[in-house]
Every structure is written in structure tokens, then in C-alpha cells.
Tab-separated table of C-alpha atoms and ligand atoms in Angstrom:
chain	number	residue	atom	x	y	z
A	1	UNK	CA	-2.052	0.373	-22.905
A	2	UNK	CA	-2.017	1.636	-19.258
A	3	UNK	CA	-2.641	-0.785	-16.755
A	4	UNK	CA	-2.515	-0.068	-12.770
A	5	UNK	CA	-1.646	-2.781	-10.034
A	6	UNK	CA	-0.755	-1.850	-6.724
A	7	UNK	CA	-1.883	-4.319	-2.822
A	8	UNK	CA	-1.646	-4.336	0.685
A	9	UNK	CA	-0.236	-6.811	3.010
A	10	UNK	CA	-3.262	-8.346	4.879
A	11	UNK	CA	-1.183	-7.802	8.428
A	12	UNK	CA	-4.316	-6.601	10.316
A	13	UNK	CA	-5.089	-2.775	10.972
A	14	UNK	CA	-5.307	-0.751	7.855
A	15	UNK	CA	-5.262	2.405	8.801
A	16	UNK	CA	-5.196	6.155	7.658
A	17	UNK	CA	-1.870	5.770	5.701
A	18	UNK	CA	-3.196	2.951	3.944
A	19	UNK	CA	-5.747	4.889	3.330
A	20	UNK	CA	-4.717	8.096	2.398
A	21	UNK	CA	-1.269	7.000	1.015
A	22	UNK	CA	-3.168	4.423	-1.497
A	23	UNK	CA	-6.724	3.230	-1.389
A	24	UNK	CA	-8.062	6.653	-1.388
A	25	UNK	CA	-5.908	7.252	-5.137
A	26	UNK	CA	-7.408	4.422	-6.718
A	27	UNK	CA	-10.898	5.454	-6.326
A	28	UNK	CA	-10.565	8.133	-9.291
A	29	UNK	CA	-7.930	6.097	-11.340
A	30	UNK	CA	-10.824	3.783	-11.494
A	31	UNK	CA	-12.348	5.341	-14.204
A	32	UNK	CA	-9.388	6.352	-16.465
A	33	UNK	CA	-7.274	2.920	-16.143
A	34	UNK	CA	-7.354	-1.057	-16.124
A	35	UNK	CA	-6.874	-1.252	-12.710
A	36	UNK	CA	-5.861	-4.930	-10.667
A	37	UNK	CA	-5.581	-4.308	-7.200
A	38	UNK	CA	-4.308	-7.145	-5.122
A	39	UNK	CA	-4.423	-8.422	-1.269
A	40	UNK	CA	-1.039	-9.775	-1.192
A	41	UNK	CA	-1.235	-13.088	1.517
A	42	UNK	CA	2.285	-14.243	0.247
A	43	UNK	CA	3.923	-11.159	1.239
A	44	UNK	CA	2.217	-11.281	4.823
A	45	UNK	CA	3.867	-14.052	4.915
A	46	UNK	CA	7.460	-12.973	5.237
A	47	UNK	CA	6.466	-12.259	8.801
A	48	UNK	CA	4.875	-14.801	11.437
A	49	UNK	CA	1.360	-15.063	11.133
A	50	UNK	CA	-1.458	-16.642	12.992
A	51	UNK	CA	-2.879	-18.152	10.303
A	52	UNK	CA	-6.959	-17.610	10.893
A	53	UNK	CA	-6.206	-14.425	11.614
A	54	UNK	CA	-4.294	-14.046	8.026
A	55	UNK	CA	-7.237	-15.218	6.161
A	56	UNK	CA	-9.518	-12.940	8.708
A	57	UNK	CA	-7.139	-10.024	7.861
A	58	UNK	CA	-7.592	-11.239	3.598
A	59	UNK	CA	-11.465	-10.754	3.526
A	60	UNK	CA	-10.542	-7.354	5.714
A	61	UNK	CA	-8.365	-5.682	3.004
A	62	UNK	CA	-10.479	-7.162	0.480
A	63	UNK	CA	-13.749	-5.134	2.142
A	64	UNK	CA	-11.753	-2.134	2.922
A	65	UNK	CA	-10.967	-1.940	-1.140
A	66	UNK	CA	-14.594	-2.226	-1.694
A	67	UNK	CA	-16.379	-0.341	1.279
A	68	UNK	CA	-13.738	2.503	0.258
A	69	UNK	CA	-15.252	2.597	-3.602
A	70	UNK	CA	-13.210	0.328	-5.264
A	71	UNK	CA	-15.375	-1.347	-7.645
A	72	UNK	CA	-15.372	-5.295	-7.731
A	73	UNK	CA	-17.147	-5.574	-11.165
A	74	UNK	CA	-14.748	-2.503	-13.055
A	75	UNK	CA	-11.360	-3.644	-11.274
A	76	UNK	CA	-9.844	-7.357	-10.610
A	77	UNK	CA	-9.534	-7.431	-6.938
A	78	UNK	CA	-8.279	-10.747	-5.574
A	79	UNK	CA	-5.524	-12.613	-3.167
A	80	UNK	CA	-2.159	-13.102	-4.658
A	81	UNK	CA	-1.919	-16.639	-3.504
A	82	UNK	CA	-4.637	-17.422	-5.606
A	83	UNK	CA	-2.589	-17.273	-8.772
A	84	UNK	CA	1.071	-18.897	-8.540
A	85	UNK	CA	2.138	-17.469	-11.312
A	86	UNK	CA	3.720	-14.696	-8.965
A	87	UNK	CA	5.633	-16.808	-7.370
A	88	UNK	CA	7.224	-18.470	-10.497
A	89	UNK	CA	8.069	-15.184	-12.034
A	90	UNK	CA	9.496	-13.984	-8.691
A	91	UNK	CA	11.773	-17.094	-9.369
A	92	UNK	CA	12.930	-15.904	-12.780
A	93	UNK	CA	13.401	-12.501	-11.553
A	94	UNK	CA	15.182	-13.481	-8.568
A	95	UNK	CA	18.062	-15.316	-10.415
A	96	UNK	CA	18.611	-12.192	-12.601
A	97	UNK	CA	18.827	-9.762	-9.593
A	98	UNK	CA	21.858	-8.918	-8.058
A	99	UNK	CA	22.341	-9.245	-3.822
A	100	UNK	CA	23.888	-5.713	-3.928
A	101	UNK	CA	20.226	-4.592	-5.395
A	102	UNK	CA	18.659	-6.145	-2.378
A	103	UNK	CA	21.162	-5.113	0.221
A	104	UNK	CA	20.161	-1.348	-0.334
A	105	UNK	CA	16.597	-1.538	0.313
A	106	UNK	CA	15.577	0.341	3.489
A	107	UNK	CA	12.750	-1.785	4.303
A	108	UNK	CA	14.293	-4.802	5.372
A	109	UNK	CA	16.702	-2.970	6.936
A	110	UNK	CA	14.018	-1.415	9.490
A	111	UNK	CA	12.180	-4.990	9.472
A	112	UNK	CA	14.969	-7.236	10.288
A	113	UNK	CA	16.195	-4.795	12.846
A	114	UNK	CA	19.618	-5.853	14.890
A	115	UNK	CA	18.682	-9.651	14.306
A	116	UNK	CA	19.792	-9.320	10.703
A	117	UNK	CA	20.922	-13.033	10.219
A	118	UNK	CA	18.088	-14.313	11.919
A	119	UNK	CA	15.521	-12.569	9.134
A	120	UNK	CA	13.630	-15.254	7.114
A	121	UNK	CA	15.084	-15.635	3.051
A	122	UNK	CA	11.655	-14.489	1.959
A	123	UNK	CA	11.805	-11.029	3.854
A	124	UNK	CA	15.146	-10.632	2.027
A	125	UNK	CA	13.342	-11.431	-1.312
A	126	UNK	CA	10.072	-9.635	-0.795
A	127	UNK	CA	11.214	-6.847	-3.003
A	128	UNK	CA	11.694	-9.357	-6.092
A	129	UNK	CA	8.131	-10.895	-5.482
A	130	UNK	CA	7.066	-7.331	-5.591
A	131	UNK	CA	8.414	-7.144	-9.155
A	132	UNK	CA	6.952	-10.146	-9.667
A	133	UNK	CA	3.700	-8.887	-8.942
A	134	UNK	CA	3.632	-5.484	-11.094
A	135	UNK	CA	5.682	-7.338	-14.228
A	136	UNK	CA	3.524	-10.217	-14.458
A	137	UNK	CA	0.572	-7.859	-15.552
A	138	UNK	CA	2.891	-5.744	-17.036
A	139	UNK	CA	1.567	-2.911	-15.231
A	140	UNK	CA	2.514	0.692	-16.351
A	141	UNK	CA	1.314	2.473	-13.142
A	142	UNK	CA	1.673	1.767	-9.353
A	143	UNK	CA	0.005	3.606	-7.154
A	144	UNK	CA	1.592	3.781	-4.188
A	145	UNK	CA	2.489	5.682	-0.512
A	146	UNK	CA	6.133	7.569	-0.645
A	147	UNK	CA	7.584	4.328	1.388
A	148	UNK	CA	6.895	2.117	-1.679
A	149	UNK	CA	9.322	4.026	-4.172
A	150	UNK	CA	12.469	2.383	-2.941
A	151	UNK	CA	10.524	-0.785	-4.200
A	152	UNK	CA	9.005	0.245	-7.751
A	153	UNK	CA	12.474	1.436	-8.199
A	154	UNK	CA	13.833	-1.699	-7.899
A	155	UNK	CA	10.790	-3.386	-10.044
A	156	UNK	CA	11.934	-0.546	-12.681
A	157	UNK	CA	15.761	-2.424	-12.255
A	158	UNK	CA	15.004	-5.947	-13.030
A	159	UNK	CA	12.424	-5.145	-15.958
A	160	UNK	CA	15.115	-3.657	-17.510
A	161	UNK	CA	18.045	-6.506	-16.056
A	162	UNK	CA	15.077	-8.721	-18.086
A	163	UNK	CA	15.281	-6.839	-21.170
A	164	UNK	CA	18.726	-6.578	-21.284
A	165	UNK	CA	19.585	-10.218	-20.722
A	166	UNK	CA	17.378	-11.377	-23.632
A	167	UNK	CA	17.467	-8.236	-26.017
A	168	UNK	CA	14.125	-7.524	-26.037
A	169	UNK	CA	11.379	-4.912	-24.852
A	170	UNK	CA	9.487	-7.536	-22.947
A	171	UNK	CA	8.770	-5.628	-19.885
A	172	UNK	CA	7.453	-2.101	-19.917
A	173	UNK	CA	9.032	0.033	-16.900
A	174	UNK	CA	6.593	0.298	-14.577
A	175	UNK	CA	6.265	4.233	-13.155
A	176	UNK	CA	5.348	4.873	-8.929
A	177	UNK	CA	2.400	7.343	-8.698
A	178	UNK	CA	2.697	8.913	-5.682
A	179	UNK	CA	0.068	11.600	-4.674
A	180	UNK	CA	-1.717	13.472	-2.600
A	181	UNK	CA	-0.548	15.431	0.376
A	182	UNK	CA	-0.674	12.844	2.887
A	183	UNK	CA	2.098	10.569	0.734
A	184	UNK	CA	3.424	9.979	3.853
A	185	UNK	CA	1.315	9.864	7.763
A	186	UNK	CA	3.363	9.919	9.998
A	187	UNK	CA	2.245	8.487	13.751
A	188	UNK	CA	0.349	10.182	16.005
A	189	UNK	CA	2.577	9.933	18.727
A	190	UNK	CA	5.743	10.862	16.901
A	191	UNK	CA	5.980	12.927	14.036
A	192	UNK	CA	9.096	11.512	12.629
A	193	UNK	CA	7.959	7.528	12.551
A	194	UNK	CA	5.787	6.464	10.129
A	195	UNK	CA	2.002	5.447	11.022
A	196	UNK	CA	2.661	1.983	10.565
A	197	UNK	CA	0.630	-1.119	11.376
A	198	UNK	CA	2.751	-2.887	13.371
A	199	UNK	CA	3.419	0.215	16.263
A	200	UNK	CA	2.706	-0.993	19.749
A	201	UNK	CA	1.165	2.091	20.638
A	202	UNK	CA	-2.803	1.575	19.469
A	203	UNK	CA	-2.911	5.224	19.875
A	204	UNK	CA	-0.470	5.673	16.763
A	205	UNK	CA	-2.828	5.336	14.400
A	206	UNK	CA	-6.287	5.643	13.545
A	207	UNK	CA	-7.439	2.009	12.319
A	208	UNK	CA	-10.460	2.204	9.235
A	209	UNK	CA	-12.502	0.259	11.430
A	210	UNK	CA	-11.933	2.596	14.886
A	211	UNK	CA	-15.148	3.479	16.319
A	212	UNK	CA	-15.981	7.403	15.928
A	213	UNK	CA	-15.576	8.069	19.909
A	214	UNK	CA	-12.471	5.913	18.988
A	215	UNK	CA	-11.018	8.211	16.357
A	216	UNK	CA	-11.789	11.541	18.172
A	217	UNK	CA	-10.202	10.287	21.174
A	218	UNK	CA	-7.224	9.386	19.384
A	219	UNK	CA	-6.747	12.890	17.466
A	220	UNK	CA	-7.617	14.528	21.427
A	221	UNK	CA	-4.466	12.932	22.459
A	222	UNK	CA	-2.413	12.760	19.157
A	223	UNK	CA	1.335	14.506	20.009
A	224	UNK	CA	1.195	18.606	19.621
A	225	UNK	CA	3.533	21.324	20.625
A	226	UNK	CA	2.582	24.360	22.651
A	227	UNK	CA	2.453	27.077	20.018
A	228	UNK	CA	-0.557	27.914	17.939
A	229	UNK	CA	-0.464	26.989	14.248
A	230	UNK	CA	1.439	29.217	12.095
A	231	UNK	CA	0.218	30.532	8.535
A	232	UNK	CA	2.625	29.382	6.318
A	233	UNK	CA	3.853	25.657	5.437
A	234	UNK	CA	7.466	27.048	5.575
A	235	UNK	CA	6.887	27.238	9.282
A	236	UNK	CA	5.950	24.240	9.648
A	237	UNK	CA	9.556	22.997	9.064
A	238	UNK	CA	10.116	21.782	12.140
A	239	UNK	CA	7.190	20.734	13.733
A	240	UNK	CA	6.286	16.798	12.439
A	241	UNK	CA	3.737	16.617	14.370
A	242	UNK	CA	1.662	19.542	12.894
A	243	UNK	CA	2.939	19.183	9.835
A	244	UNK	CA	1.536	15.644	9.717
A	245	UNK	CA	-2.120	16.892	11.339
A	246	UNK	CA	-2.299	19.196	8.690
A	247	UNK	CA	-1.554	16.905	5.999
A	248	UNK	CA	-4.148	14.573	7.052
A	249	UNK	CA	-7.183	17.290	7.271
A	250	UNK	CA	-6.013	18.457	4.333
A	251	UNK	CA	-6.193	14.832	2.192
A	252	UNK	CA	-9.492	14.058	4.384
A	253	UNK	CA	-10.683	17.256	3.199
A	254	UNK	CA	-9.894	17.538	-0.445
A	255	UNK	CA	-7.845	21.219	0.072
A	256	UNK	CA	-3.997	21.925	-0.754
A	257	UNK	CA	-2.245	22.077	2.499
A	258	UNK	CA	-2.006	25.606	2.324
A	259	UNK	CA	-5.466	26.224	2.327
A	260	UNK	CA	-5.996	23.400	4.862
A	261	UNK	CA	-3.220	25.942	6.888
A	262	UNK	CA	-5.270	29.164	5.797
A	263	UNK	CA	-8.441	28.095	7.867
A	264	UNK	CA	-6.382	27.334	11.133
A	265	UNK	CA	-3.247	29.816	11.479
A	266	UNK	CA	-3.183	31.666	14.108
A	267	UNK	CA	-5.082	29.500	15.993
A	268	UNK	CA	-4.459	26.610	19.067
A	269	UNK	CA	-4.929	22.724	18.031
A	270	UNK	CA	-7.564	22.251	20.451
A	271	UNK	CA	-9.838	24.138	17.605
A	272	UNK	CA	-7.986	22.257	14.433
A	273	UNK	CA	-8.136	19.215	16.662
A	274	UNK	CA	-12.008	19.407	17.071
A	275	UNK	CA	-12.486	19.994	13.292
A	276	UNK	CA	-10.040	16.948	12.117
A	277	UNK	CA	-11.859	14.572	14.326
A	278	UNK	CA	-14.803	15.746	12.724
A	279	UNK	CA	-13.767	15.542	8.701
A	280	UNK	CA	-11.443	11.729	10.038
A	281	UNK	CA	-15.289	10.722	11.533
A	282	UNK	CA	-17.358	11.762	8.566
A	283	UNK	CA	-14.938	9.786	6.073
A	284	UNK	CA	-14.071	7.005	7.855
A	285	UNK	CA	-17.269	6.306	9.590
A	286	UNK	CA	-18.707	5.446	6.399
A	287	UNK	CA	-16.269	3.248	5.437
A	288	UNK	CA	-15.713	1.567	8.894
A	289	UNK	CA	-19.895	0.744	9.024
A	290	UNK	CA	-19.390	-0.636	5.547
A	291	UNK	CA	-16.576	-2.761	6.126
A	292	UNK	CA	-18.396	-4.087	8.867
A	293	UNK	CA	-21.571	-5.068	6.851
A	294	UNK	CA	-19.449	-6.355	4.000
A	295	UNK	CA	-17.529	-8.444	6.733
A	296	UNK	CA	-20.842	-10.120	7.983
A	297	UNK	CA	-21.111	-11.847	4.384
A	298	UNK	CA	-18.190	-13.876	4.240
A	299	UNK	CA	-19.324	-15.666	1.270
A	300	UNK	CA	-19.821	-12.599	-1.491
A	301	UNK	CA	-16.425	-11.521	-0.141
A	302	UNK	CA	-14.804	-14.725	-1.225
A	303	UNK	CA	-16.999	-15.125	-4.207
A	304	UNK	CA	-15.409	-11.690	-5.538
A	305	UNK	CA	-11.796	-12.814	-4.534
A	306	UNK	CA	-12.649	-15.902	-6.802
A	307	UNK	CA	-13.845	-13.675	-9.460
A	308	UNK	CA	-10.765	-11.896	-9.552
A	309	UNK	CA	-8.386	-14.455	-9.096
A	310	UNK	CA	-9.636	-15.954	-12.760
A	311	UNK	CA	-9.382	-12.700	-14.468
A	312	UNK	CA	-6.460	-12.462	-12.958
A	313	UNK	CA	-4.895	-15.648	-14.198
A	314	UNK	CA	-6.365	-14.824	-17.437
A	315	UNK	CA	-3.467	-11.822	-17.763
A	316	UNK	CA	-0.597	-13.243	-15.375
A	317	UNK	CA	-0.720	-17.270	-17.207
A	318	UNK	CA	-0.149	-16.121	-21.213
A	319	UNK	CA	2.425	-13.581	-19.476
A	320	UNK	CA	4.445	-15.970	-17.476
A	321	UNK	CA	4.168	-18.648	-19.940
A	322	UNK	CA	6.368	-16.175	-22.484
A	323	UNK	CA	8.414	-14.864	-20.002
A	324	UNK	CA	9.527	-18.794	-19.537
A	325	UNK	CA	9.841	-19.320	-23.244
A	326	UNK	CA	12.128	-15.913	-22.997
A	327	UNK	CA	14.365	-17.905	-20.429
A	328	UNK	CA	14.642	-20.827	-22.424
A	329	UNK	CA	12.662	-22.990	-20.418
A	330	UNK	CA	11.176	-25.840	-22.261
A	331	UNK	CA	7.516	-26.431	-22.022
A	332	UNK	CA	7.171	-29.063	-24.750
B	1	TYM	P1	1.782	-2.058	2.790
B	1	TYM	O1	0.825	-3.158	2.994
B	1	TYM	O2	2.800	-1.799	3.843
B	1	TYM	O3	1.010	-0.695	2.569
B	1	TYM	C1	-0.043	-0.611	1.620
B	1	TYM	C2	-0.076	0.755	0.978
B	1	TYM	O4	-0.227	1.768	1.976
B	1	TYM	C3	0.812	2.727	1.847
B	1	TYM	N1	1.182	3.181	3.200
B	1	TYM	C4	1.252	4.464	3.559
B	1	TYM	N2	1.018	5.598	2.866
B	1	TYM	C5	1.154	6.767	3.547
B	1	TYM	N3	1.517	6.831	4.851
B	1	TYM	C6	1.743	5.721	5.582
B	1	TYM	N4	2.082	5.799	6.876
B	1	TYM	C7	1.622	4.461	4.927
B	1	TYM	N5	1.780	3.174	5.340
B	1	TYM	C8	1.516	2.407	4.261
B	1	TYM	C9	1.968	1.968	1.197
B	1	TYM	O5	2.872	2.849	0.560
B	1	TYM	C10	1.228	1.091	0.221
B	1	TYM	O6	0.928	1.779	-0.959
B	1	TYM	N6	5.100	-3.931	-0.424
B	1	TYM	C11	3.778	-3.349	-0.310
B	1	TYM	C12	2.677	-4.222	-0.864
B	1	TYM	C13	2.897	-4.708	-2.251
B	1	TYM	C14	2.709	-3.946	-3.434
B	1	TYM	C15	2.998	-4.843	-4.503
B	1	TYM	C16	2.360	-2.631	-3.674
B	1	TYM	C17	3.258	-5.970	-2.610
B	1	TYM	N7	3.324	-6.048	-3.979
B	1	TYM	C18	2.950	-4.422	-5.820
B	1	TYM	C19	2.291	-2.218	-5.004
B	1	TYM	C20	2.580	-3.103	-6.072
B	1	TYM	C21	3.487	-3.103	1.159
B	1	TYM	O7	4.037	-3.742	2.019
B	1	TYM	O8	2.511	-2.200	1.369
């Protein structure tokens, strides 16, 4: 059986990569898949939060999922703190993973920055909880943006470091699914750094609940160069930031990036600009006003995290439970 999991770190600011890079690809696997899709609190976590602003940022995601057309009642949508069971697989995992695994993954290289020693154990571990997370639903799929892969690959690893150690086909090998043509958005400011919540620059990104003066303003001043767009996506080699525009009006608009090119070459970005504000408005608008409305009721939010978090623990207990058998761990 296919079964989809994939989350989002409830860090404050989704924005368009989130967006386009994920949420966006779950609407139509919806229909064909089991899909659990996850706000994942613990992995927030691994970085300081304030902590009202954590469970502000929880219900956030969580409305985003659903103002975006995830729906509650088809798909298990709930917090992964909510069911501990990911944290006592991530425990099993962890002891069969090697440090070597862990000392190759690019993220916590760019998150722990210079002050390496200083980095909390559970940003070094992150990418076993994220195992964690996919295995104990034994998900097949995993939806994902590009700078997830590293990750999945590493989930892929200690399935099979699982299977291995106790001779069995316990855990299937969970495959990234990474589509679209905005896999990657890059900032606004700087086409060669990813659009990332945590850039200082507000005018980086264009936040799912921006205002739609908000979002035009920031496309207006989003990074160009001085010569008109060109007519074929070879030429667009080395120009990020263009490259990155037209990715985004092209995954806002539902064309290939070559036809997204096709309606522009030849001309200046102050025209391209004017009609990427416009499709960024129309699409996110809607979801920003819903967001907000969902927001105001607090209570149905939580009501569907509850919801999910039992269906949820209805899949993750039975699997943990012979995952610890597996390991020898008595549970008389
Ligand atoms: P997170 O919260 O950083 O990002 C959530 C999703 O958004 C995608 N994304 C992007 N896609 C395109 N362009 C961008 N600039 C961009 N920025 C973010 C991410 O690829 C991701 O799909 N470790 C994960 C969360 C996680 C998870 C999981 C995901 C925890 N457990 C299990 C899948 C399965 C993370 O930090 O994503």
C-alpha cells in the first residue's frame, strides 16, 4: 500500500517555498494516496523558541495545510508531539545510525554555522527523528522541496541499517517526490540563497499571510538584472534571479517554464513583474484571507489536531510496538 507523510517545522513565516516546494503537491496526491501530513513542534524545537509563539506558529501551519486544500476529514493532519511514539523510534533508530551518516548532512552544517560545538545534540539528531517520522507510518512517499533529499536519503539508510540488523523486510524504503518547477525558490534578494524562513531580510520572501499591497511590493523590489528576459531557459544559465522569477510564475501559474518564458522573452521585468504580482496575489490572497478566518477559531483548529493525533497513534503505536519486539525489547 502507498502511504504519503511529509511536515513543516512550525518556525513562523511559511512562505512561497513552503508553498510551492510542498503544500501545493499534496493537494492532488490527496486523492490518489493515504496521506498523513504532520506539523512537526519537536523538530522546531532543535532551535530556541518562544514558546507561545511555537504553539501560535502550530495552529498557523496547521491552517495553512487546510486553507491551502488539504483536507482534514480525507488526510490525518496533526502535531508530532502529540504522539511520542516518534520520539521512541527516533531512539531505536538513532543507536543503529552511524555519526559518519550524520556528519555529511548539509543542513546542520548551514544551521550550526562557525559555532559548531556549541549546536544543541538534537539539531545534530534531527535527521534521525526525521526517519523516525516517515518509518513509523511506514510511509512509501515523501513529498518534499529539493532541500529535503539529503534527508529522505538518509531515512532510505537506516530503514535498510534496520532491515539488515534483524534480517527482515520490516521497513519499506521510503522514495522523495520532488516536483514541480519551483523545487527550489530561491530569495528574492539573492538568487543563489534559498527563500528560507529564517532570512533577516522580510523582503526575501513572500510570507502566505503577506497582505496583497504586501506581496506586489515585494516582487516591485525583488533583485533583477538590467537585460530583458531572454527566450530560452538555456539562457537563463546564469541569471538566479530570473531564473527563480520565472520558476515561481510558472508553478503559480500551472505552465512548464518554457511556456511561462514564451509569454515574456523579449521583454523588460517591469512587465513580467506586474503579471507575477498579479498570478502570487490571486493564489495567495485566497489562502492568506483563509488562514486568517481559520486562525480566528482556535478551537476547530485544535479539535482537528486532536482528531489527527488519534488516527495517528492508531498507525504509529502497533508500528512501534513491533519495531521494539524487533529489538528485543521486552514488553511482558
Ligand atoms: P521545512 O519546515 O524547512 O520546510 C517544509 C517544506 O517546505 C520545503 N521548502 C522549500 N521548497 C522549495 N523552496 C524553498 N525555498 C523551500 N523551503 C522549504 C521543504 O523542502 C519542505 O518540504 N525537515 C523538514 C520537516 C520534516 C519532514 C519530516 C518532512 C520533519 N520530518 C518528515 C518530510 C517528512 C523541514 O525542516 O522542512
Amino acid at each position: 500500500m502507498n502511504r504519503i507523510f511529509s511536515g513543516i517545522q512550525p518556525t513562523g513565516n511559511l512562505h512561497l517555498g513552503n508553498y510551492l516546494g510542498a503544500i501545493r503537491n499534496w493537494i492532488d496526491l490527496q486523492n490518489e494516496f493515504e496521506c498523513i501530513f504532520c506539523i512537526v513542534d519537536l523538530h522546531a524545537l532543535t532551535q530556541p523558541q518562544d514558546p507561545a509563539e511555537l504553539r501560535g506558529s502550530t495552529r498557523e501551519v496547521t491552517a495553512a495545510y487546510i486553507a491551502a486544500g488539504i483536507d482534514p476529514e480525507r488526510c490525518t493532519i496533526f502535531n508530532q508531539s502529540m504522539v511520542s511514539a516518534h520520539t521512541e523510534l527516533a531512539w531505536l533508530l538513532s543507536c543503529l545510525t552511524p555519526i559518519g551518516w550524520l556528519n555529511r548532512m548539509t543542513q546542520f552544517k548551514e544551521k550550526a554555522g562557525k559555532h559548531r560545538e556549541m549546536a544543541g545534540l538534537g539539531l545534530y539528531a534531527y535527521p534521525v527523528l526525521m526517519a523516525a517520522d516517515i518509518l513509523l507510518y511506514k510511509a512509501t512517499h515523501v513529498p518534499v522541496g529539493e532541500d529535503q533529499k539529503q534527508h529522505i536519503e538518509l531515512a532510505r539508510d537506516i530503514a535498510g541499517a534496520f532491515n539488515r540488523r534483524y534480517e527482515r523486510d520490516f521497513f519499506p524504503l521510503p522514495e522523495p517526490q520532488i516536483f514541480g518547477t519551483a523545487t527550489r525558490v530561491m530569495s528574492l534578494r539573492d538568487g543563489t540563497k534559498k527563500m528560507s524562513k529564517s532570512d533577516s531580510s522580510d523582503y526575501s520572501r513572500i510570507n502566505l499571510t503577506d497582505s496583497g499591497e504586501m506581496i506586489a511590493l515585494k516582487i516591485r523590489r525583488a533583485k533583477t538584472d538590467p537585460e530583458p528576459l531572454p527566450s530560452t531557459i538555456a539562457d537563463l544559465e546564469h541569471r538566479p534571479e530570473a531564473d527563480n522569477l520565472i520558476g515561481i510564475y510558472a508553478a503559480l501559474c500551472g505552465l512548464s517554464r518554457e511556456d511561462a518564458l514564451g509569454k515574456f522573452a523579449g521583454r523588460n521585468f517591469s512587465a513580467f513583474k506586474e503579471a507575477l504580482s498579479e498570478a502570487a496575489v490571486e493564489v495567495l490572497g485566497r489562502i492568506g484571507d483563509h488562514m486568517r478566518r481559520l486562525m480566528a477559531e482556535p478551537g476547530y483548529i485544535d479539535g482537528v489536531l486532536r482528531c489527527g493525533a488519534e488516527r495517528a497513534r492508531a498507525i504509529a503505536e502497533p508500528v512501534l510496538r513491533e519495531a521494539q519486539q524487533i529489538s528485543g525489547l521486552l514488553r511482558p
